[in-house]
Short mmCIF file of C-alpha atoms and ligand atoms in Angstrom, two decimals:
data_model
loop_
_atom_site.label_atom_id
_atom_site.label_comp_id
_atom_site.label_asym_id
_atom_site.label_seq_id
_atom_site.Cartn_x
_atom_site.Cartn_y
_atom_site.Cartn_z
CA UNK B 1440 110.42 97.11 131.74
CA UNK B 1441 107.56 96.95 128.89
CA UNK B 1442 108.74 100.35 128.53
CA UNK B 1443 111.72 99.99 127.56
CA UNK B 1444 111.28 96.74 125.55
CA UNK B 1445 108.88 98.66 123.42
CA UNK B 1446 111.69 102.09 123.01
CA UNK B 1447 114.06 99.22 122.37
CA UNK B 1448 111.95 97.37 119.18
CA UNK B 1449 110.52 101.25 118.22
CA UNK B 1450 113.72 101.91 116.73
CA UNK B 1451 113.96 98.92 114.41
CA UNK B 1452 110.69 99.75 112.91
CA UNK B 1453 111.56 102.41 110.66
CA UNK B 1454 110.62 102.05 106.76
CA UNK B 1455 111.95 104.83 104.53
CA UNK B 1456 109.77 106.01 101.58
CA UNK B 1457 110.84 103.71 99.00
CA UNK B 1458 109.69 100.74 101.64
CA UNK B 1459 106.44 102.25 102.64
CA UNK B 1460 105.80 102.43 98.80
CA UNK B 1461 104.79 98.91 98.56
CA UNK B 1462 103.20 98.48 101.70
CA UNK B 1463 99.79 96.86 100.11
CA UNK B 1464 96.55 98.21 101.28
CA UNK B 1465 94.29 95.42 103.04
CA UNK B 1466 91.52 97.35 103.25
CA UNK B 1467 90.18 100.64 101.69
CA UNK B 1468 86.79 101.77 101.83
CA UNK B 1469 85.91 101.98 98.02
CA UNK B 1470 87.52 98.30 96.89
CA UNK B 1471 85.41 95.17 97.69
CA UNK B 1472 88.16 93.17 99.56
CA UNK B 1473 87.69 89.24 100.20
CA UNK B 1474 89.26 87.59 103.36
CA UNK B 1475 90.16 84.49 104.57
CA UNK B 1476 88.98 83.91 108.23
CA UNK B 1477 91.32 83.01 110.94
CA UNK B 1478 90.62 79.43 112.04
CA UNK B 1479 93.06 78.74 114.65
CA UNK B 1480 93.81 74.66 114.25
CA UNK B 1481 92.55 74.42 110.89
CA UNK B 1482 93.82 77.31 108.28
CA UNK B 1483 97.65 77.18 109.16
CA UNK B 1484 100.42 77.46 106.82
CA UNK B 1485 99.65 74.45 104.48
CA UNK B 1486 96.37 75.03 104.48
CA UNK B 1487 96.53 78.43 103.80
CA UNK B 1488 99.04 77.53 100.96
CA UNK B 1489 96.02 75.66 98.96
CA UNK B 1490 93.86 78.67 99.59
CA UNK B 1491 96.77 80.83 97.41
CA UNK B 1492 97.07 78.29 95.24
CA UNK B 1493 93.25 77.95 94.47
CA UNK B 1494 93.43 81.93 94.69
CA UNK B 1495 90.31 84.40 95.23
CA UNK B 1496 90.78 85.78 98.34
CA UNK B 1497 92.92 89.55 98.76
CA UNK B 1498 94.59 88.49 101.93
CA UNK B 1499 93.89 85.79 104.69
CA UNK B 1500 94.45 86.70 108.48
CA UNK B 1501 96.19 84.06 110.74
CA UNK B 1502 95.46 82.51 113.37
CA UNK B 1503 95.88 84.20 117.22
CA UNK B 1504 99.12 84.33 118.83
CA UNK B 1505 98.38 84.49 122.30
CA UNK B 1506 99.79 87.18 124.47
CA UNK B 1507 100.22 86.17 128.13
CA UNK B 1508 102.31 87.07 130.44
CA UNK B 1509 105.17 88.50 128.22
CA UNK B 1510 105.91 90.11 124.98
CA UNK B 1511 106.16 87.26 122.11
CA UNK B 1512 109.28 87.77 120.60
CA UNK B 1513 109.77 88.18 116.56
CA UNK B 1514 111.29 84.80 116.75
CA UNK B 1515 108.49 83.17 118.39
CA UNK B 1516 105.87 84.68 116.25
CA UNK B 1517 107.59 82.92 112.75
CA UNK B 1518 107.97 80.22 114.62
CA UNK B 1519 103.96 79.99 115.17
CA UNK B 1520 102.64 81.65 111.83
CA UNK B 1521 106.01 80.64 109.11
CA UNK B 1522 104.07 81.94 106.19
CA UNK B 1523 104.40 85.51 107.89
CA UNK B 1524 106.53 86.62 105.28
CA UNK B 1525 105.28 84.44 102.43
CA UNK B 1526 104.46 80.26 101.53
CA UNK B 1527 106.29 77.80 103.39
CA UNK B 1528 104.71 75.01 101.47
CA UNK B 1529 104.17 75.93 97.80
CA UNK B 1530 104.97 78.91 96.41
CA UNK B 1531 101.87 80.81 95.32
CA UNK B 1532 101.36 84.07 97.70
CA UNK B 1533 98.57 85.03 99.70
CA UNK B 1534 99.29 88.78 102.02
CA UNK B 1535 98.68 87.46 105.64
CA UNK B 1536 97.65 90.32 108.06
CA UNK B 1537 98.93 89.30 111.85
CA UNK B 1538 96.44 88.64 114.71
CA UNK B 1539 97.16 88.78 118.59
CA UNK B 1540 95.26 87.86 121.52
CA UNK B 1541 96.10 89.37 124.78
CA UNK B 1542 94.38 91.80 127.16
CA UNK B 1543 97.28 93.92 128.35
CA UNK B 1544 97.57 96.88 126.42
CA UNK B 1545 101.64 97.24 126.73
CA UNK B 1546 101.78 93.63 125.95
CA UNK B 1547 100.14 93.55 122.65
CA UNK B 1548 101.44 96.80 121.87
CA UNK B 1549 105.03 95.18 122.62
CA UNK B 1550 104.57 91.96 120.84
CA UNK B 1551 103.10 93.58 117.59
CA UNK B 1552 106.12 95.86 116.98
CA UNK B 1553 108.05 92.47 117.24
CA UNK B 1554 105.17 91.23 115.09
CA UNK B 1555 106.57 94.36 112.16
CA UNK B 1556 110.04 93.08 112.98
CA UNK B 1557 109.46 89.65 111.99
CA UNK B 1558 107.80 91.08 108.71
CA UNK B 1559 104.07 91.59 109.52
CA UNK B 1560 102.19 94.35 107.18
CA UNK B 1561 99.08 94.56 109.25
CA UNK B 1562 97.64 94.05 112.55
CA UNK B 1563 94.56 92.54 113.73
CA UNK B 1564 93.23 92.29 117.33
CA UNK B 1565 90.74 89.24 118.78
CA UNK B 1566 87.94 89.84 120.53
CA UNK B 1567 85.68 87.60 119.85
CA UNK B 1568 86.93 84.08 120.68
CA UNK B 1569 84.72 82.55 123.03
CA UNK B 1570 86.93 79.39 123.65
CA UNK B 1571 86.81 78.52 127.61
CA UNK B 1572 90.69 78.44 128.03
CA UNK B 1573 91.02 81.68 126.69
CA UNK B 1574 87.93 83.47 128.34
CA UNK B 1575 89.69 82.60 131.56
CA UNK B 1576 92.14 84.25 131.34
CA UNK B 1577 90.59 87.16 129.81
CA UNK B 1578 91.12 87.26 126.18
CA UNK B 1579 88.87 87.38 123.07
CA UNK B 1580 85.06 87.67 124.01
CA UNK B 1581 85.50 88.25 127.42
CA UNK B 1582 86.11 91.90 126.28
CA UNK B 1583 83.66 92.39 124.61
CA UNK B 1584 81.82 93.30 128.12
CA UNK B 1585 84.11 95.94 128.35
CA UNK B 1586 84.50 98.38 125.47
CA UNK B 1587 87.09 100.76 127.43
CA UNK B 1588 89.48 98.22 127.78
CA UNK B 1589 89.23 97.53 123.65
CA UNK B 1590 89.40 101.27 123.35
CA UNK B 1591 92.81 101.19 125.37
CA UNK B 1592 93.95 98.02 123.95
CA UNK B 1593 93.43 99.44 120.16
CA UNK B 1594 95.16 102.69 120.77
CA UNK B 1595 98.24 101.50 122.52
CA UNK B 1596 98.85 99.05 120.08
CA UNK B 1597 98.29 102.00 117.24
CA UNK B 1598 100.23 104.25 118.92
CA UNK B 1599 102.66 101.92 119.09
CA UNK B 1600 103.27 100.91 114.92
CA UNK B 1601 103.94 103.34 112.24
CA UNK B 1602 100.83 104.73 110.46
CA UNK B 1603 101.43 102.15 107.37
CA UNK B 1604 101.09 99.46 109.59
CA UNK B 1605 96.82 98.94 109.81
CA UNK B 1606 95.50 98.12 113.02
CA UNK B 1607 92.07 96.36 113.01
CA UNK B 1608 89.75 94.50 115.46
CA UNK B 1609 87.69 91.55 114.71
CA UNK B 1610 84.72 90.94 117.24
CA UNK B 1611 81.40 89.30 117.55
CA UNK B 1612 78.20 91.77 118.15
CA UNK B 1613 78.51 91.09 122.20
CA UNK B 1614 78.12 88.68 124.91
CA UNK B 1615 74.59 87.84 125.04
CA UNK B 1616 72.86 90.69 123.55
CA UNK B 1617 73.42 91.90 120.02
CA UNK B 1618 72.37 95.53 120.61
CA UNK B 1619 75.55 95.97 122.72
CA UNK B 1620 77.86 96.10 119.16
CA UNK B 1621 77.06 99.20 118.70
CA UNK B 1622 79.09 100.43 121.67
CA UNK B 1623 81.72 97.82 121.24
CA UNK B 1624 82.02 99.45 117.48
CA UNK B 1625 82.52 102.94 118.43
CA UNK B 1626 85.00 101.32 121.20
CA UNK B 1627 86.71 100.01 118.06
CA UNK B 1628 86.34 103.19 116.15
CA UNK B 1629 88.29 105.39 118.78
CA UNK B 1630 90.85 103.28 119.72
CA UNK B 1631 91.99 104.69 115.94
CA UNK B 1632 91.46 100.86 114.53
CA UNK B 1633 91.44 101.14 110.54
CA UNK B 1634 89.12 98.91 109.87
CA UNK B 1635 86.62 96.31 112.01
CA UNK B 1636 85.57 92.74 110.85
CA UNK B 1637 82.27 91.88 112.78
CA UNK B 1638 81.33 88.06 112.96
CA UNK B 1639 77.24 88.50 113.07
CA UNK B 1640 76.56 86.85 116.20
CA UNK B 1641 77.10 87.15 120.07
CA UNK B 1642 79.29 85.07 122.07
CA UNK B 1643 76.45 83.24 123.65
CA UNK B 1644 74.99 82.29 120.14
CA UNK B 1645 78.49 79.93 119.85
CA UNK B 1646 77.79 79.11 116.05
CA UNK B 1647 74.25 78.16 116.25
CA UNK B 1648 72.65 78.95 112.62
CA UNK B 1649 71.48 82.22 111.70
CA UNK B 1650 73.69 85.71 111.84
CA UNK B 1651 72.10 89.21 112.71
CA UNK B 1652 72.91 91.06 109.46
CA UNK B 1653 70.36 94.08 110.73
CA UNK B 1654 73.02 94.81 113.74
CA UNK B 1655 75.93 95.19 110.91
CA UNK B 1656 73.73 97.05 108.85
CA UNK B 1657 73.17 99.81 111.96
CA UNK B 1658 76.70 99.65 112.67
CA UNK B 1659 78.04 100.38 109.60
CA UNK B 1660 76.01 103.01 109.26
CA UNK B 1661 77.18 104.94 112.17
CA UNK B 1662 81.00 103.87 112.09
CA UNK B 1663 83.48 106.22 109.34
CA UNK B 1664 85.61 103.22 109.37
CA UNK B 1665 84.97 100.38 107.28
CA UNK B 1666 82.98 96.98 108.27
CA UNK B 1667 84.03 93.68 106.89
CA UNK B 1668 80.98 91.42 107.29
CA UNK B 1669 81.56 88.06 108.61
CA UNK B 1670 79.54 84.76 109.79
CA UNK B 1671 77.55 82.09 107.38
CA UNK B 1672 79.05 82.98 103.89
CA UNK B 1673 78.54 79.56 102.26
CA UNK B 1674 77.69 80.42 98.61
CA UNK B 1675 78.18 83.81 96.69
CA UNK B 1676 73.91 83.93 97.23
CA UNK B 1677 74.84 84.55 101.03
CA UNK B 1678 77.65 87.16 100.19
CA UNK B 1679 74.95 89.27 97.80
CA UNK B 1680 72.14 88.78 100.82
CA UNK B 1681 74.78 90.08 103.17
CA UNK B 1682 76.02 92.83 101.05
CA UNK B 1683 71.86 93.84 100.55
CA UNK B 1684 71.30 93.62 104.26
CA UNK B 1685 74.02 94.74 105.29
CA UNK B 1686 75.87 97.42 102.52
CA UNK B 1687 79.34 96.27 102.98
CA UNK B 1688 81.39 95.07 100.58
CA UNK B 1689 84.11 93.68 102.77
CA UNK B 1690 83.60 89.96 103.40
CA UNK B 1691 85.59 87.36 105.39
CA UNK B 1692 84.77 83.73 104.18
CA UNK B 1693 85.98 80.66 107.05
CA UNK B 1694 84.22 77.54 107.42
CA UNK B 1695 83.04 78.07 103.90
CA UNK B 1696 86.07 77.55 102.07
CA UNK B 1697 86.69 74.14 103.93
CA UNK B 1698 83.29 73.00 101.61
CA UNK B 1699 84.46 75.23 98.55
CA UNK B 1700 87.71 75.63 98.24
CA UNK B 1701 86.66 77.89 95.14
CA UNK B 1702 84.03 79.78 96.59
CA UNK B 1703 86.15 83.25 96.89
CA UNK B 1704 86.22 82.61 93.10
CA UNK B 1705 82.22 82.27 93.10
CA UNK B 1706 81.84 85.55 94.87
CA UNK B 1707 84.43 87.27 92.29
CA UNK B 1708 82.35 86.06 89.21
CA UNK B 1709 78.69 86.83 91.21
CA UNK B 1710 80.38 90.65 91.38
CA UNK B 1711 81.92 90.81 88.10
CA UNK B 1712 85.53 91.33 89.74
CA UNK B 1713 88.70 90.03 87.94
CA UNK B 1714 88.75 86.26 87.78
CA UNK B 1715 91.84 85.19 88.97
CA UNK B 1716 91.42 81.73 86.80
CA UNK B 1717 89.62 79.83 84.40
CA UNK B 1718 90.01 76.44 85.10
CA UNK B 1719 87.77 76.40 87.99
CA UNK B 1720 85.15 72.37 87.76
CA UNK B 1721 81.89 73.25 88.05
CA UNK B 1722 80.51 70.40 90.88
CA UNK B 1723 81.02 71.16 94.19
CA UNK B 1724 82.47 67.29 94.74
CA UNK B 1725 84.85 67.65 92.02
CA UNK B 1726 86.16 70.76 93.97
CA UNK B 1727 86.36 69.22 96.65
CA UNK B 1728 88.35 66.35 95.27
CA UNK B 1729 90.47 68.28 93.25
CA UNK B 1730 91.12 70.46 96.20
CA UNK B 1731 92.58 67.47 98.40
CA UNK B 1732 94.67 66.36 95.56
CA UNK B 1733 95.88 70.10 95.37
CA UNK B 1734 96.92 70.08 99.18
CA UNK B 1735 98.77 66.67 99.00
CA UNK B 1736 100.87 67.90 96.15
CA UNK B 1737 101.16 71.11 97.74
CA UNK B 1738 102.34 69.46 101.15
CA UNK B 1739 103.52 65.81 100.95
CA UNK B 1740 106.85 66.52 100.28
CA UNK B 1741 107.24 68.53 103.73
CA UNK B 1742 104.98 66.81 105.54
CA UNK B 1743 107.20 65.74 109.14
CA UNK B 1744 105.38 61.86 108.20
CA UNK B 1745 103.40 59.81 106.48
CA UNK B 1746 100.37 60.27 108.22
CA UNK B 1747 100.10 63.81 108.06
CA UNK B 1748 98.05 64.93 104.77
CA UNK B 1749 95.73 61.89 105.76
CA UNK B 1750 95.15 63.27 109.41
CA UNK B 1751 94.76 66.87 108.16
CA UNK B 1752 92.14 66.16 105.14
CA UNK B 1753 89.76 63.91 108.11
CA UNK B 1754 90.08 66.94 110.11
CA UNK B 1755 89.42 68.88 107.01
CA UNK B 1756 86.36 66.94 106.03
CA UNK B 1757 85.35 66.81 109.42
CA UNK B 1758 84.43 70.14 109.58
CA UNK B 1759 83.18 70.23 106.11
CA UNK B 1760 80.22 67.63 108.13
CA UNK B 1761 79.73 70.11 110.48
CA UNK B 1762 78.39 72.34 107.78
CA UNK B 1763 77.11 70.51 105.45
CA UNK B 1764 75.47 66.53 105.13
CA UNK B 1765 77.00 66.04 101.26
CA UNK B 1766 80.24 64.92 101.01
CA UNK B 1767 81.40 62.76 98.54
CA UNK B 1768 80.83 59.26 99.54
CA UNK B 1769 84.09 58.16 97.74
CA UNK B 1770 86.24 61.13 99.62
CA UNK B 1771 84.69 60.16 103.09
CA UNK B 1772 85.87 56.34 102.43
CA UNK B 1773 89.25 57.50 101.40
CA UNK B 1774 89.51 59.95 104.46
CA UNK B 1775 88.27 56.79 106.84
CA UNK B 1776 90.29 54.27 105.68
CA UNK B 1777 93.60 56.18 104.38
CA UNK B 1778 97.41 55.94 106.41
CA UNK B 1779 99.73 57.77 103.54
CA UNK B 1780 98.88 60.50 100.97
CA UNK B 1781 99.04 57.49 98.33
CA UNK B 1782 96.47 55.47 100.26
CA UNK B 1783 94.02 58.89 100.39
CA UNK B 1784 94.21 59.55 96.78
CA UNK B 1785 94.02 56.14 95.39
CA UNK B 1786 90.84 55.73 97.16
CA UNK B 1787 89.27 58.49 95.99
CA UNK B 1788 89.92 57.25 93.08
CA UNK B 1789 88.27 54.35 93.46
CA UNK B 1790 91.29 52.28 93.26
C1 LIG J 1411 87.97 76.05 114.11
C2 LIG J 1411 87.83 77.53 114.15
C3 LIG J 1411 88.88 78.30 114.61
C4 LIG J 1411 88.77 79.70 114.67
N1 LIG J 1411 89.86 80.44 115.07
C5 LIG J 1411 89.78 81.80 115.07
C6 LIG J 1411 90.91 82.61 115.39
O1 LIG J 1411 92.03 82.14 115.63
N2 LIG J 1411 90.73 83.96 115.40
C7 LIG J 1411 89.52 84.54 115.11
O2 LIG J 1411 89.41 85.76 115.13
N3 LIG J 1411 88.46 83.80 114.77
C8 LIG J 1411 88.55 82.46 114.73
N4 LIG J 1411 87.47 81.72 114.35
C9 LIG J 1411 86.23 82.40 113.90
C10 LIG J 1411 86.24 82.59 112.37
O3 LIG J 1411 87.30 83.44 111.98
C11 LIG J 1411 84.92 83.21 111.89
O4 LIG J 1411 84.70 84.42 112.55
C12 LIG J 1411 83.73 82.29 112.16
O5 LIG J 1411 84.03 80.94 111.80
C13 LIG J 1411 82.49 82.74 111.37
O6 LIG J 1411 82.75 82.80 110.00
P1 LIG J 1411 82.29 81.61 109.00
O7 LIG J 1411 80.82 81.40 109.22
O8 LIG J 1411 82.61 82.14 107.64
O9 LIG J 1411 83.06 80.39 109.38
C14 LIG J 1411 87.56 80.33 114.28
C15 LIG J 1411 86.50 79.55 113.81
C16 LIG J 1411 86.62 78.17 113.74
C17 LIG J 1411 85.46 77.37 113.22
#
């Protein structure tokens, strides 16, 4: 039946040459490449939409879609992650590479040719989210205690796609003990995944401070594919410590950004890469601010109610505490006390 479903959506996924010609690539091994971390319930379509329109980052990968007991059809899929093909809210443009979370191998190989059919350029596979509702059902981390079933999962889903279509895996260095990445790696490696982003820590270690940078260091010294380093990459100090420590010069940036929306533009200047603008405040609260305003323009018109740019910037600034103990007093008044987007930014205002 899975079979046949995957024949069936085969044949639709043929590009001819002049197609495959602008097929960007995400990663290649001799071009630093920035990322923007999945971060399923918080970096969705409007907020990715500020992130273009700040700019910095080469692509941004979205959040899982969750493969379960069927293939997710090409409908579902832009009905989960709209800004597949390009900004729903806004119009600046930020490449978004596709992830899925499954463990059946046909499955995910089914649901990301639908994923090409609804417009994806790239595929990337989870295995490292150690949420409770997915471990049991035996997704994300939970396979990370058993590299033969990534090994299957990887090649039957790059079997499946057409060569320009990149496969990649993103995974965290184990359950419990870090040593165990390296086989999870090479797991990675011959399932013919182009590329691997490793967050730094095991599932165990949740997001408790501190990443193992000397496990990515061994890794990426072993693997022929390339690493993109992830986990604690607050300032463009961190991403020059990582790329010492480490050697790679692939980094994917999450809760980060939620504290500086700019900071893909730090790392740029810190590396002497193209800036991608010059209008960039210097204090990290004026970012901040100037971000918020940014994301209510961006998404107030399209917002389903009033309520909603208020609801999203406390859960915004929310996490921002979780990180980090200085947020503007004035912002975390606004966010308290605010109903509508007028309410939020006249109070941050001071008005
Ligand atoms: C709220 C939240 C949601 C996340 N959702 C995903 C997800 O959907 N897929 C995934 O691979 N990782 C997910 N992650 C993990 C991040 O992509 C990243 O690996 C992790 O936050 C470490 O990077 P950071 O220190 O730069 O935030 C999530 C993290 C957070 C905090």
């Amino acid at each position: 039946m899975v079979n046949q479903a995957l024949k069936a959506s085969r044949s639709g996924l043929s590009f001819s040459c002049g197609e495959e010609k602008r097929f960007m690539l995400f990663i290649e091994a001799n071009r630093t490449a920035l990322v923007l971390a999945p971060m399923e319930g918080v970096m969705d379509a409007p907020m990715r939409a500020l992130i273009a329109d700040l700019g910095g980052f080469d692509f941004g990968v979205s959040e899982f879609v969750r493969v379960g007991q069927s293939v997710i059809t090409a409908k579902q899929i832009l009905h989960e992650i709209p800004d597949l093909n390009g900004p729903v809210f806004g119009s600046a443009k930020l490449p978004l590479q596709l992830q899925l979370l499954g463990d059946s191998p046909e499955l995910l190989a089914g649901t990301a040719i639908e994923a090409c059919i609804a417009g994806a350029r790239a595929i990337d596979i989870n295995f490292g989210c150690p949420a409770p509702t997915i471990l049991r059902r035996s997704g994300g981390a939970s396979l990370l205690r058993n590299p033969k079933a990534i090994t299957e999962i990887i090649r039957s889903v790059r079997d499946a796609l057409p060569s320009v279509i990149p496969v990649s895996a993103k995974i965290r260095l184990g359950w419990e003990d870090p040593n165990d990445v390296d086989g999870i790696a090479q797991a990675v490696q011959e399932g013919g995944a182009n590329w691997i982003t490793i967050h730094a820590r095991t599932k165990q270690e949740g997001y408790r401070p501190g990443v193992h940078w000397d496990a990515v260091a061994r890794v990426r010294s072993r693997l022929s594919i390339p690493v993109v380093a992830n986990g604690d990459l607050f300032t463009a100090e961190d991403v020059a410590r990582c790329e010492a420590e480490t050697g790679c010069t692939h980094f994917m940036i999450g809760r980060g950004i939620l504290k500086n929306p700019f900071l893909a533009h730090d790392v740029r200047a810190s590396r002497a890469l193209h800036a991608l603008r010059e209008d960039i405040p210097l204090q990290l609260d004026d970012r901040l601010r100037i971000s918020i305003e940014r994301y209510a323009a961006i998404t107030d018109d399209q917002a389903a109610n009033a309520g909603f740019v208020p609801s999203r910037v406390k859960q915004w600034i929310r996490m921002v505490r979780d990180i980090s103990d200085s947020v503007p007093h004035q912002v975390l008044t606004a966010v308290k006390k605010a109903r509508t987007t007028s309410e939020l930014l006249n109070l941050m205002h001071g008005s």
